[in-house]
Structure formats: structure tokens, C-alpha cells
PDB file of C-alpha atoms in Angstrom:
ATOM      1  CA  MET U   1     -47.951 123.246 -53.794  1.00 49.00           C
ATOM      2  CA  HIS U   2     -46.428 122.096 -51.899  1.00 52.00           C
ATOM      3  CA  SER U   3     -45.551 118.505 -50.137  1.00 52.00           C
ATOM      4  CA  ARG U   4     -45.411 118.397 -46.874  1.00 54.00           C
ATOM      5  CA  VAL U   5     -42.744 115.818 -45.109  1.00 53.00           C
ATOM      6  CA  THR U   6     -44.582 115.020 -42.029  1.00 52.00           C
ATOM      7  CA  LYS U   7     -42.035 113.727 -39.315  1.00 53.00           C
ATOM      8  CA  PRO U   8     -41.876 110.168 -37.784  1.00 52.00           C
ATOM      9  CA  VAL U   9     -43.363 110.651 -34.199  1.00 50.00           C
ATOM     10  CA  ALA U  10     -41.531 108.886 -31.357  1.00 52.00           C
ATOM     11  CA  SER U  11     -44.524 106.514 -29.929  1.00 49.00           C
ATOM     12  CA  PRO U  12     -43.791 106.411 -25.873  1.00 47.00           C
ATOM     13  CA  PHE U  13     -44.376 102.148 -26.647  1.00 48.00           C
ATOM     14  CA  LEU U  14     -41.451 101.855 -28.729  1.00 49.00           C
ATOM     15  CA  PHE U  15     -37.738 101.339 -27.357  1.00 48.00           C
ATOM     16  CA  PRO U  16     -34.286 101.907 -29.554  1.00 51.00           C
ATOM     17  CA  GLN U  17     -33.044  99.172 -31.232  1.00 54.00           C
ATOM     18  CA  SER U  18     -30.019  98.568 -28.416  1.00 51.00           C
ATOM     19  CA  LYS U  19     -31.655  98.844 -25.828  1.00 50.00           C
ATOM     20  CA  LEU U  20     -33.783  95.973 -27.157  1.00 47.00           C
ATOM     21  CA  ASP U  21     -30.764  93.653 -27.989  1.00 52.00           C
ATOM     22  CA  LYS U  22     -29.783  94.880 -24.264  1.00 51.00           C
ATOM     23  CA  SER U  23     -33.087  93.483 -22.837  1.00 50.00           C
ATOM     24  CA  ARG U  24     -33.253  90.400 -24.379  1.00 53.00           C
ATOM     25  CA  SER U  25     -29.082  89.091 -23.272  1.00 49.00           C
ATOM     26  CA  SER U  26     -30.144  89.977 -20.209  1.00 51.00           C
ATOM     27  CA  SER U  27     -32.965  88.732 -19.336  1.00 51.00           C
ATOM     28  CA  PRO U  28     -32.949  85.197 -17.964  1.00 52.00           C
ATOM     29  CA  ALA U  29     -33.962  81.690 -20.422  1.00 50.00           C
ATOM     30  CA  PRO U  30     -37.802  81.251 -20.857  1.00 49.00           C
ATOM     31  CA  SER U  31     -38.877  78.636 -17.836  1.00 50.00           C
ATOM     32  CA  LEU U  32     -39.594  75.609 -19.313  1.00 48.00           C
ATOM     33  CA  HIS U  33     -43.210  74.285 -18.525  1.00 53.00           C
ATOM     34  CA  PRO U  34     -44.214  73.661 -15.254  1.00 52.00           C
ATOM     35  CA  VAL U  35     -45.309  70.066 -16.405  1.00 51.00           C
ATOM     36  CA  ARG U  36     -42.152  68.894 -17.323  1.00 57.00           C
ATOM     37  CA  GLN U  37     -40.222  70.778 -14.369  1.00 58.00           C
ATOM     38  CA  SER U  38     -41.668  68.677 -11.758  1.00 57.00           C
ATOM     39  CA  MET U  39     -41.515  65.754 -13.792  1.00 60.00           C
ATOM     40  CA  ARG U  40     -37.059  66.367 -13.801  1.00 60.00           C
ATOM     41  CA  GLN U  41     -37.035  67.001 -10.214  1.00 61.00           C
ATOM     42  CA  GLU U  42     -39.198  63.464  -9.403  1.00 58.00           C
ATOM     43  CA  ALA U  43     -36.647  61.210 -11.021  1.00 55.00           C
ATOM     44  CA  ALA U  44     -34.041  63.358 -10.488  1.00 54.00           C
ATOM     45  CA  THR U  45     -35.331  62.508  -6.528  1.00 55.00           C
ATOM     46  CA  SER U  46     -35.654  59.200  -7.107  1.00 53.00           C
ATOM     47  CA  SER U  47     -31.964  58.716  -8.716  1.00 53.00           C
ATOM     48  CA  LEU U  48     -31.048  60.160  -5.289  1.00 47.00           C
ATOM     49  CA  VAL U  49     -33.318  57.742  -3.227  1.00 46.00           C
ATOM     50  CA  LEU U  50     -32.023  54.502  -5.127  1.00 46.00           C
ATOM     51  CA  THR U  51     -28.463  55.024  -4.752  1.00 49.00           C
ATOM     52  CA  GLN U  52     -28.336  56.231  -1.027  1.00 52.00           C
ATOM     53  CA  ASP U  53     -30.092  52.733  -0.083  1.00 52.00           C
ATOM     54  CA  ALA U  54     -27.606  50.818  -2.971  1.00 49.00           C
ATOM     55  CA  GLY U  55     -25.371  51.608  -0.661  1.00 50.00           C
ATOM     56  CA  SER U  56     -26.783  51.284   2.199  1.00 49.00           C
ATOM     57  CA  ARG U  57     -26.995  47.375   1.838  1.00 50.00           C
ATOM     58  CA  LYS U  58     -23.596  47.362   0.516  1.00 48.00           C
ATOM     59  CA  GLY U  59     -22.510  48.766   3.380  1.00 49.00           C
ATOM     60  CA  HIS U  60     -24.885  46.269   5.360  1.00 49.00           C
ATOM     61  CA  LEU U  61     -23.025  43.120   3.522  1.00 48.00           C
ATOM     62  CA  ARG U  62     -19.673  43.582   4.372  1.00 53.00           C
ATOM     63  CA  PRO U  63     -18.340  41.186   6.145  1.00 51.00           C
ATOM     64  CA  PRO U  64     -17.541  42.952  10.320  1.00 52.00           C
ATOM     65  CA  PRO U  65     -14.138  44.186   9.832  1.00 54.00           C
ATOM     66  CA  LEU U  66     -11.641  41.265  12.064  1.00 51.00           C
ATOM     67  CA  PRO U  67     -11.047  42.078  15.671  1.00 47.00           C
ATOM     68  CA  GLU U  68      -7.153  43.436  16.417  1.00 50.00           C
ATOM     69  CA  GLU U  69      -4.851  40.669  17.739  1.00 45.00           C
ATOM     70  CA  ASP U  70      -3.702  41.684  20.921  1.00 45.00           C
ATOM     71  CA  GLU U  71       0.125  41.718  20.473  1.00 44.00           C
ATOM     72  CA  ASP U  72       0.351  40.014  24.427  1.00 42.00           C
ATOM     73  CA  GLU U  73      -1.513  36.336  23.221  1.00 41.00           C
ATOM     74  CA  ASP U  74       0.452  33.551  24.265  1.00 41.00           C
ATOM     75  CA  THR U  75       2.703  32.821  21.564  1.00 39.00           C
ATOM     76  CA  ASP U  76       1.969  28.479  21.599  1.00 42.00           C
ATOM     77  CA  ALA U  77      -1.449  28.977  20.585  1.00 40.00           C
ATOM     78  CA  MET U  78      -2.251  25.763  17.608  1.00 40.00           C
ATOM     79  CA  PRO U  79      -1.702  27.921  14.113  1.00 39.00           C
ATOM     80  CA  PRO U  80      -4.503  27.743  11.667  1.00 41.00           C
ATOM     81  CA  PRO U  81      -5.645  24.319  10.100  1.00 41.00           C
ATOM     82  CA  SER U  82      -3.460  25.529   6.814  1.00 39.00           C
ATOM     83  CA  CYS U  83      -0.565  25.907   8.445  1.00 38.00           C
ATOM     84  CA  THR U  84      -0.403  22.561  10.618  1.00 35.00           C
ATOM     85  CA  THR U  85      -0.957  20.791   7.318  1.00 34.00           C
ATOM     86  CA  THR U  86       2.186  22.512   6.182  1.00 33.00           C
ATOM     87  CA  ILE U  87       4.065  22.220   9.782  1.00 31.00           C
ATOM     88  CA  LEU U  88       3.340  18.533   9.604  1.00 35.00           C
ATOM     89  CA  LEU U  89       3.818  17.845   6.013  1.00 34.00           C
ATOM     90  CA  ARG U  90       8.063  19.914   6.303  1.00 38.00           C
ATOM     91  CA  ARG U  91       8.889  17.953   8.992  1.00 39.00           C
ATOM     92  CA  GLU U  92       7.652  14.796   7.436  1.00 43.00           C
ATOM     93  CA  GLY U  93       9.773  15.983   4.593  1.00 42.00           C
ATOM     94  CA  GLU U  94      12.287  16.805   6.777  1.00 41.00           C
ATOM     95  CA  GLN U  95      13.050  13.212   8.147  1.00 44.00           C
ATOM     96  CA  VAL U  96      12.714  11.148   5.313  1.00 41.00           C
ATOM     97  CA  ALA U  97      15.754  13.934   3.891  1.00 41.00           C
ATOM     98  CA  THR U  98      17.584  13.062   7.028  1.00 43.00           C
ATOM     99  CA  ASP U  99      16.885   9.569   7.241  1.00 55.00           C
ATOM    100  CA  GLY U 100      17.726   9.055   2.903  1.00 61.00           C
ATOM    101  CA  GLU U 101      16.129   5.716   3.374  1.00 66.00           C
ATOM    102  CA  GLU U 102      12.499   4.937   1.423  1.00 69.00           C
ATOM    103  CA  PRO U 103       9.925   2.533   2.436  1.00 70.00           C
ATOM    104  CA  PRO U 104      10.237  -1.088   0.852  1.00 68.00           C
ATOM    105  CA  GLN U 105       9.252  -2.326  -2.263  1.00 81.00           C
ATOM    106  CA  LEU U 106       7.657  -5.639  -1.665  1.00 92.00           C
ATOM    107  CA  VAL U 107       8.709  -7.391  -6.111  1.00 95.00           C
ATOM    108  CA  PRO U 108       7.706 -10.535  -5.281  1.00 96.00           C
ATOM    109  CA  PRO U 109      10.420 -13.259  -7.166  1.00 96.00           C
ATOM    110  CA  LEU U 110      10.208 -14.295 -11.429  1.00 94.00           C
ATOM    111  CA  ASN U 111       7.554 -16.365 -11.856  1.00 95.00           C
ATOM    112  CA  PHE U 112       5.946 -16.198  -7.740  1.00 97.00           C
ATOM    113  CA  ALA U 113       3.066 -18.498  -6.708  1.00 97.00           C
ATOM    114  CA  MET U 114       1.461 -20.147  -4.082  1.00 97.00           C
ATOM    115  CA  VAL U 115       2.096 -23.869  -4.162  1.00 97.00           C
ATOM    116  CA  ASP U 116       0.279 -24.891  -0.886  1.00 95.00           C
ATOM    117  CA  HIS U 117      -0.614 -23.484   2.403  1.00 94.00           C
ATOM    118  CA  GLY U 118       3.473 -22.405   3.511  1.00 95.00           C
ATOM    119  CA  VAL U 119       5.002 -23.570  -0.137  1.00 97.00           C
ATOM    120  CA  TYR U 120       6.343 -21.407  -2.343  1.00 98.00           C
ATOM    121  CA  ARG U 121       7.852 -21.143  -5.683  1.00 98.00           C
ATOM    122  CA  SER U 122       9.624 -19.145  -8.335  1.00 97.00           C
ATOM    123  CA  GLY U 123      12.360 -17.906  -9.312  1.00 97.00           C
ATOM    124  CA  PHE U 124      15.412 -16.776  -8.652  1.00 97.00           C
ATOM    125  CA  PRO U 125      15.493 -13.843  -6.323  1.00 96.00           C
ATOM    126  CA  ASP U 126      17.298 -10.636  -6.284  1.00 94.00           C
ATOM    127  CA  ALA U 127      18.005  -7.973  -4.414  1.00 93.00           C
ATOM    128  CA  SER U 128      15.226  -6.225  -5.266  1.00 93.00           C
ATOM    129  CA  ASN U 129      12.934  -9.277  -4.306  1.00 96.00           C
ATOM    130  CA  LEU U 130      14.630  -9.634  -0.307  1.00 95.00           C
ATOM    131  CA  PRO U 131      11.963  -7.307   1.108  1.00 95.00           C
ATOM    132  CA  PHE U 132       9.179  -9.083  -0.415  1.00 96.00           C
ATOM    133  CA  LEU U 133      10.825 -12.732   1.395  1.00 96.00           C
ATOM    134  CA  GLU U 134      11.548 -11.198   4.039  1.00 95.00           C
ATOM    135  CA  SER U 135       7.581 -10.753   4.493  1.00 95.00           C
ATOM    136  CA  LEU U 136       7.357 -14.658   3.968  1.00 96.00           C
ATOM    137  CA  ARG U 137       8.682 -15.267   7.412  1.00 96.00           C
ATOM    138  CA  LEU U 138      10.109 -18.389   5.609  1.00 97.00           C
ATOM    139  CA  ARG U 139      12.485 -21.152   7.369  1.00 97.00           C
ATOM    140  CA  SER U 140      13.983 -22.916   4.432  1.00 98.00           C
ATOM    141  CA  VAL U 141      14.494 -22.097   1.056  1.00 98.00           C
ATOM    142  CA  LEU U 142      15.216 -24.915  -1.193  1.00 98.00           C
ATOM    143  CA  TYR U 143      18.252 -24.928  -4.046  1.00 97.00           C
ATOM    144  CA  LEU U 144      18.064 -26.757  -6.741  1.00 96.00           C
ATOM    145  CA  CYS U 145      20.941 -25.550  -9.423  1.00 95.00           C
ATOM    146  CA  PRO U 146      24.187 -26.873  -8.927  1.00 93.00           C
ATOM    147  CA  GLU U 147      25.897 -23.174  -8.764  1.00 94.00           C
ATOM    148  CA  PRO U 148      26.878 -22.035  -5.912  1.00 95.00           C
ATOM    149  CA  TYR U 149      23.789 -19.454  -3.861  1.00 96.00           C
ATOM    150  CA  PRO U 150      25.113 -16.098  -4.902  1.00 95.00           C
ATOM    151  CA  GLU U 151      26.999 -14.999  -0.877  1.00 95.00           C
ATOM    152  CA  ALA U 152      25.062 -11.885  -0.347  1.00 94.00           C
ATOM    153  CA  ASN U 153      21.068 -13.711  -0.423  1.00 96.00           C
ATOM    154  CA  GLN U 154      23.725 -16.102   2.653  1.00 96.00           C
ATOM    155  CA  ALA U 155      23.969 -13.580   4.388  1.00 96.00           C
ATOM    156  CA  PHE U 156      20.167 -12.573   3.869  1.00 97.00           C
ATOM    157  CA  LEU U 157      19.588 -16.124   5.439  1.00 97.00           C
ATOM    158  CA  ARG U 158      21.186 -16.345   8.253  1.00 97.00           C
ATOM    159  CA  ALA U 159      20.565 -12.701   8.527  1.00 97.00           C
ATOM    160  CA  ARG U 160      16.705 -14.363   9.636  1.00 96.00           C
ATOM    161  CA  GLY U 161      17.580 -18.258  10.821  1.00 97.00           C
ATOM    162  CA  ILE U 162      16.151 -19.106   7.209  1.00 97.00           C
ATOM    163  CA  ARG U 163      18.348 -23.011   6.327  1.00 97.00           C
ATOM    164  CA  LEU U 164      19.110 -23.299   2.711  1.00 97.00           C
ATOM    165  CA  PHE U 165      18.748 -26.431   1.530  1.00 98.00           C
ATOM    166  CA  GLN U 166      20.461 -27.535  -2.370  1.00 97.00           C
ATOM    167  CA  PHE U 167      19.730 -30.227  -4.272  1.00 95.00           C
ATOM    168  CA  GLY U 168      22.267 -29.882  -7.741  1.00 92.00           C
ATOM    169  CA  ILE U 169      19.728 -30.781 -10.701  1.00 91.00           C
ATOM    170  CA  ASP U 170      21.655 -29.426 -14.212  1.00 86.00           C
ATOM    171  CA  GLY U 171      19.435 -26.951 -16.375  1.00 77.00           C
ATOM    172  CA  SER U 172      21.223 -28.899 -20.201  1.00 70.00           C
ATOM    173  CA  LYS U 173      17.983 -28.703 -23.084  1.00 68.00           C
ATOM    174  CA  GLU U 174      16.305 -31.721 -24.335  1.00 61.00           C
ATOM    175  CA  PRO U 175      17.571 -34.169 -25.116  1.00 60.00           C
ATOM    176  CA  PHE U 176      20.402 -34.365 -22.983  1.00 54.00           C
ATOM    177  CA  VAL U 177      17.976 -33.155 -19.770  1.00 69.00           C
ATOM    178  CA  ASN U 178      19.034 -35.506 -17.138  1.00 81.00           C
ATOM    179  CA  ILE U 179      15.995 -35.442 -14.530  1.00 87.00           C
ATOM    180  CA  PRO U 180      18.035 -37.479 -11.461  1.00 90.00           C
ATOM    181  CA  GLU U 181      15.359 -38.863  -9.574  1.00 92.00           C
ATOM    182  CA  ASP U 182      16.544 -39.014  -6.318  1.00 93.00           C
ATOM    183  CA  ARG U 183      17.782 -35.648  -5.753  1.00 94.00           C
ATOM    184  CA  ILE U 184      13.579 -34.980  -6.769  1.00 95.00           C
ATOM    185  CA  ARG U 185      12.700 -37.318  -4.091  1.00 95.00           C
ATOM    186  CA  GLU U 186      15.413 -35.504  -1.586  1.00 95.00           C
ATOM    187  CA  ALA U 187      13.913 -32.434  -2.483  1.00 96.00           C
ATOM    188  CA  LEU U 188      10.303 -33.525  -2.078  1.00 96.00           C
ATOM    189  CA  LYS U 189      11.214 -34.800   1.930  1.00 95.00           C
ATOM    190  CA  VAL U 190      12.104 -31.254   2.638  1.00 96.00           C
ATOM    191  CA  VAL U 191       8.962 -30.089   1.435  1.00 96.00           C
ATOM    192  CA  LEU U 192       6.624 -32.709   2.617  1.00 94.00           C
ATOM    193  CA  ASP U 193       8.089 -31.867   6.548  1.00 94.00           C
ATOM    194  CA  THR U 194       6.205 -29.211   7.628  1.00 94.00           C
ATOM    195  CA  ARG U 195       8.388 -28.385   9.877  1.00 95.00           C
ATOM    196  CA  ASN U 196      10.351 -26.752   7.274  1.00 97.00           C
ATOM    197  CA  HIS U 197       7.448 -24.407   6.813  1.00 97.00           C
ATOM    198  CA  PRO U 198       7.127 -21.864   5.540  1.00 97.00           C
ATOM    199  CA  VAL U 199       9.184 -23.297   2.510  1.00 98.00           C
ATOM    200  CA  LEU U 200      10.267 -21.851  -0.998  1.00 98.00           C
ATOM    201  CA  ILE U 201      11.126 -23.179  -3.934  1.00 98.00           C
ATOM    202  CA  HIS U 202      13.559 -22.238  -6.397  1.00 97.00           C
ATOM    203  CA  CYS U 203      15.579 -22.867  -9.466  1.00 96.00           C
ATOM    204  CA  LYS U 204      16.406 -20.272 -12.107  1.00 94.00           C
ATOM    205  CA  ARG U 205      13.745 -19.267 -13.802  1.00 93.00           C
ATOM    206  CA  GLY U 206      11.381 -21.419 -12.215  1.00 95.00           C
ATOM    207  CA  LYS U 207       9.796 -23.334 -15.136  1.00 94.00           C
ATOM    208  CA  HIS U 208      11.748 -26.738 -15.248  1.00 93.00           C
ATOM    209  CA  ARG U 209      13.085 -28.010 -12.495  1.00 95.00           C
ATOM    210  CA  THR U 210      11.108 -26.486  -9.841  1.00 97.00           C
ATOM    211  CA  GLY U 211       7.843 -27.583 -12.215  1.00 96.00           C
ATOM    212  CA  CYS U 212       8.441 -31.175 -11.974  1.00 96.00           C
ATOM    213  CA  VAL U 213       9.043 -30.884  -7.604  1.00 97.00           C
ATOM    214  CA  VAL U 214       6.152 -29.214  -7.869  1.00 97.00           C
ATOM    215  CA  GLY U 215       4.254 -31.696 -10.195  1.00 97.00           C
ATOM    216  CA  CYS U 216       5.201 -34.926  -8.058  1.00 96.00           C
ATOM    217  CA  LEU U 217       4.594 -32.898  -5.251  1.00 96.00           C
ATOM    218  CA  ARG U 218       0.782 -32.899  -6.829  1.00 96.00           C
ATOM    219  CA  LYS U 219       0.997 -37.110  -7.422  1.00 95.00           C
ATOM    220  CA  LEU U 220       1.366 -37.269  -3.893  1.00 93.00           C
ATOM    221  CA  GLN U 221      -1.378 -35.167  -3.289  1.00 93.00           C
ATOM    222  CA  ARG U 222      -3.584 -37.366  -5.862  1.00 93.00           C
ATOM    223  CA  TRP U 223      -3.574 -34.792  -8.728  1.00 95.00           C
ATOM    224  CA  CYS U 224      -4.945 -36.325 -12.094  1.00 96.00           C
ATOM    225  CA  LEU U 225      -2.228 -35.759 -14.607  1.00 96.00           C
ATOM    226  CA  THR U 226      -4.199 -32.990 -16.284  1.00 96.00           C
ATOM    227  CA  SER U 227      -3.991 -31.162 -13.841  1.00 96.00           C
ATOM    228  CA  ILE U 228      -0.377 -31.304 -12.964  1.00 97.00           C
ATOM    229  CA  PHE U 229       0.337 -30.761 -16.688  1.00 97.00           C
ATOM    230  CA  ASP U 230      -1.571 -27.497 -16.942  1.00 97.00           C
ATOM    231  CA  GLU U 231      -0.288 -26.059 -14.109  1.00 97.00           C
ATOM    232  CA  TYR U 232       3.423 -26.801 -15.691  1.00 97.00           C
ATOM    233  CA  GLN U 233       2.613 -26.025 -18.854  1.00 96.00           C
ATOM    234  CA  ARG U 234       0.816 -22.004 -16.609  1.00 95.00           C
ATOM    235  CA  PHE U 235       4.552 -21.823 -15.658  1.00 96.00           C
ATOM    236  CA  ALA U 236       6.401 -23.027 -18.472  1.00 93.00           C
ATOM    237  CA  ALA U 237       4.487 -21.770 -21.659  1.00 90.00           C
ATOM    238  CA  ALA U 238       5.943 -21.598 -24.749  1.00 88.00           C
ATOM    239  CA  LYS U 239       9.305 -23.257 -23.319  1.00 88.00           C
ATOM    240  CA  ALA U 240       7.790 -26.974 -22.464  1.00 91.00           C
ATOM    241  CA  ARG U 241       9.324 -29.857 -22.320  1.00 92.00           C
ATOM    242  CA  VAL U 242       7.992 -33.249 -23.810  1.00 92.00           C
ATOM    243  CA  SER U 243      11.265 -34.562 -21.073  1.00 91.00           C
ATOM    244  CA  ASP U 244       9.795 -33.345 -18.442  1.00 93.00           C
ATOM    245  CA  LEU U 245       6.085 -34.794 -19.080  1.00 94.00           C
ATOM    246  CA  ARG U 246       7.544 -37.539 -19.054  1.00 93.00           C
ATOM    247  CA  PHE U 247       8.883 -37.823 -15.549  1.00 94.00           C
ATOM    248  CA  MET U 248       6.376 -36.646 -13.772  1.00 95.00           C
ATOM    249  CA  GLU U 249       4.100 -39.087 -15.445  1.00 95.00           C
ATOM    250  CA  LEU U 250       6.070 -41.525 -14.484  1.00 94.00           C
ATOM    251  CA  PHE U 251       7.124 -40.828 -11.425  1.00 94.00           C
ATOM    252  CA  ASP U 252       6.865 -43.236  -8.131  1.00 93.00           C
ATOM    253  CA  ILE U 253       5.338 -42.295  -5.858  1.00 91.00           C
ATOM    254  CA  SER U 254       4.893 -45.276  -3.796  1.00 88.00           C
ATOM    255  CA  THR U 255       8.483 -45.070  -2.221  1.00 83.00           C
ATOM    256  CA  LEU U 256       7.745 -41.213  -0.324  1.00 86.00           C
ATOM    257  CA  LYS U 257       3.502 -42.939   0.607  1.00 74.00           C
ATOM    258  CA  HIS U 258       4.202 -43.253   4.170  1.00 66.00           C
ATOM    259  CA  LEU U 259       5.897 -39.822   4.544  1.00 68.00           C
ATOM    260  CA  PRO U 260       2.476 -37.591   5.901  1.00 67.00           C
ATOM    261  CA  VAL U 261       1.033 -34.553   3.850  1.00 65.00           C
ATOM    262  CA  SER U 262      -0.448 -33.569   6.090  1.00 61.00           C
ATOM    263  CA  PHE U 263      -1.193 -29.947   4.772  1.00 62.00           C
ATOM    264  CA  SER U 264      -3.638 -29.264   1.039  1.00 59.00           C
ATOM    265  CA  CYS U 265      -4.802 -26.285  -0.557  1.00 46.00           C
TER     266      CYS U 265
END
């Protein structure tokens, strides 16, 4: 028997492979699930609203633009405070630079102190101490050294009408110290005369000779010897001399009691 070879019958519902591939490539991608698609659209819409809201807030907080200056304004108007300060500082600096002078510094002399109302003591004043002495408005200076008074200091005193009293006392060290009692008395008479106040008493260091005059003045003011010695040693320190202490202890004030001591601390 002969076998029959049957040919495949083309189905009307089947498409060729080439046409099926073309249709797949040209057909659009399948759409997402409708719920997910709606959620994405809502998120995009909300982010857009937030971005617009933030932009509006930034625009609200931004300071308003400054008004433009009119070119016809008065040029003599006052500058802002910072400019005013700068101008004043520059003017002061220019004045200082022009004058070339600094305010004087008040530097007291060595061992300067107030003894009593209108009475001062110190060491020898140099040129840097002269502005300070001028502030005291002195009437007289009591100088206790035998050396001539420097010309610069004398010119300072003459220019201000300050009288100079000089009682030269030798500044020898122990054991050759010789304190002339008569000169101490004459110096005390100058100090006790209030017409010479304010008066400055000074020697070289303001320790020994000045300390003896002040110590004898304290005896006239009825100070006890302990207080007199304490004051002397406060200025003399390690340079205190036994001869000075002995001189003050033995100094006789009876010849000066008739002079009024009208000033007191």
C-alpha cells in the first residue's frame, strides 16, 4: 500500500514568523498597572507643588532692592556712621602727624611721696620727670646736695616761677658721715613756711639726706621715734644708716618750737 503524505493546512489564525516579529517590535510597550501609574503621577505633582512653594518663600524672604540714588542729591550729606568714624580717625592721625607731639607722660621721680599737705619728697628729678613736677604746681624746691643744680632744671624752674633753695649736705658714707645740724635747721625753716608750699624736698636718691630732714620734721609734728624710723627705713631700705637714725633721735627741736606747724596729714 502506498502511504499518503499530507501537507499541513495553513490555518487562517496563524501568522508567518517574520510578520509576528515585526508586529512585536512595532507594538508599544505594555502599560503599567493603573494603580502604580496613578501613584507616580500624584508624587510628581506633589513635588512640583513643593518646589513652587519653596521658590515663593525664598522670593518673599529676599530683602527688597535698595532704591537707586538720585544723582541730583546734595553731596554734602552726612556719610554713614562707619565713614564718619573713619574720617575722624584720619583727621586725628593727620593732626598728630602734623604736630609731631605726643601727650606728656607723667613719670614721678625716684622715691617720690607726699610728706604732708603741700610737702613732697623724692630723688633727683631728671628730664622725664619735669612734666610730673609741673602738674604739682610747685612754688619752691629744696635741694640738699652740694653740687650745682643742672642748667636744664634751673631753666624749668625759672620758666614757671619756682624758687630754688639749696642747702649742700655732703653725701659721704659711713663712718665718715657728717650731718651739719645748722643746715638741717635752715632747711626745716623753709619747709615750715607755708608761703613756700607746695615744696619738693630732694637729694640724689631721696633716702638719707631727705630722710633726715623729713625725720626731724616728724619730731616737730610729735611723731614717736618708732614711726619716724619706720618711715625712714621704708625709703632707705637696705641702705639705712645708723648715723642717720642717731642724728634724728638726738636732734633738738627746742629752737624751732616757735615756728608754727600749721599743716598736718
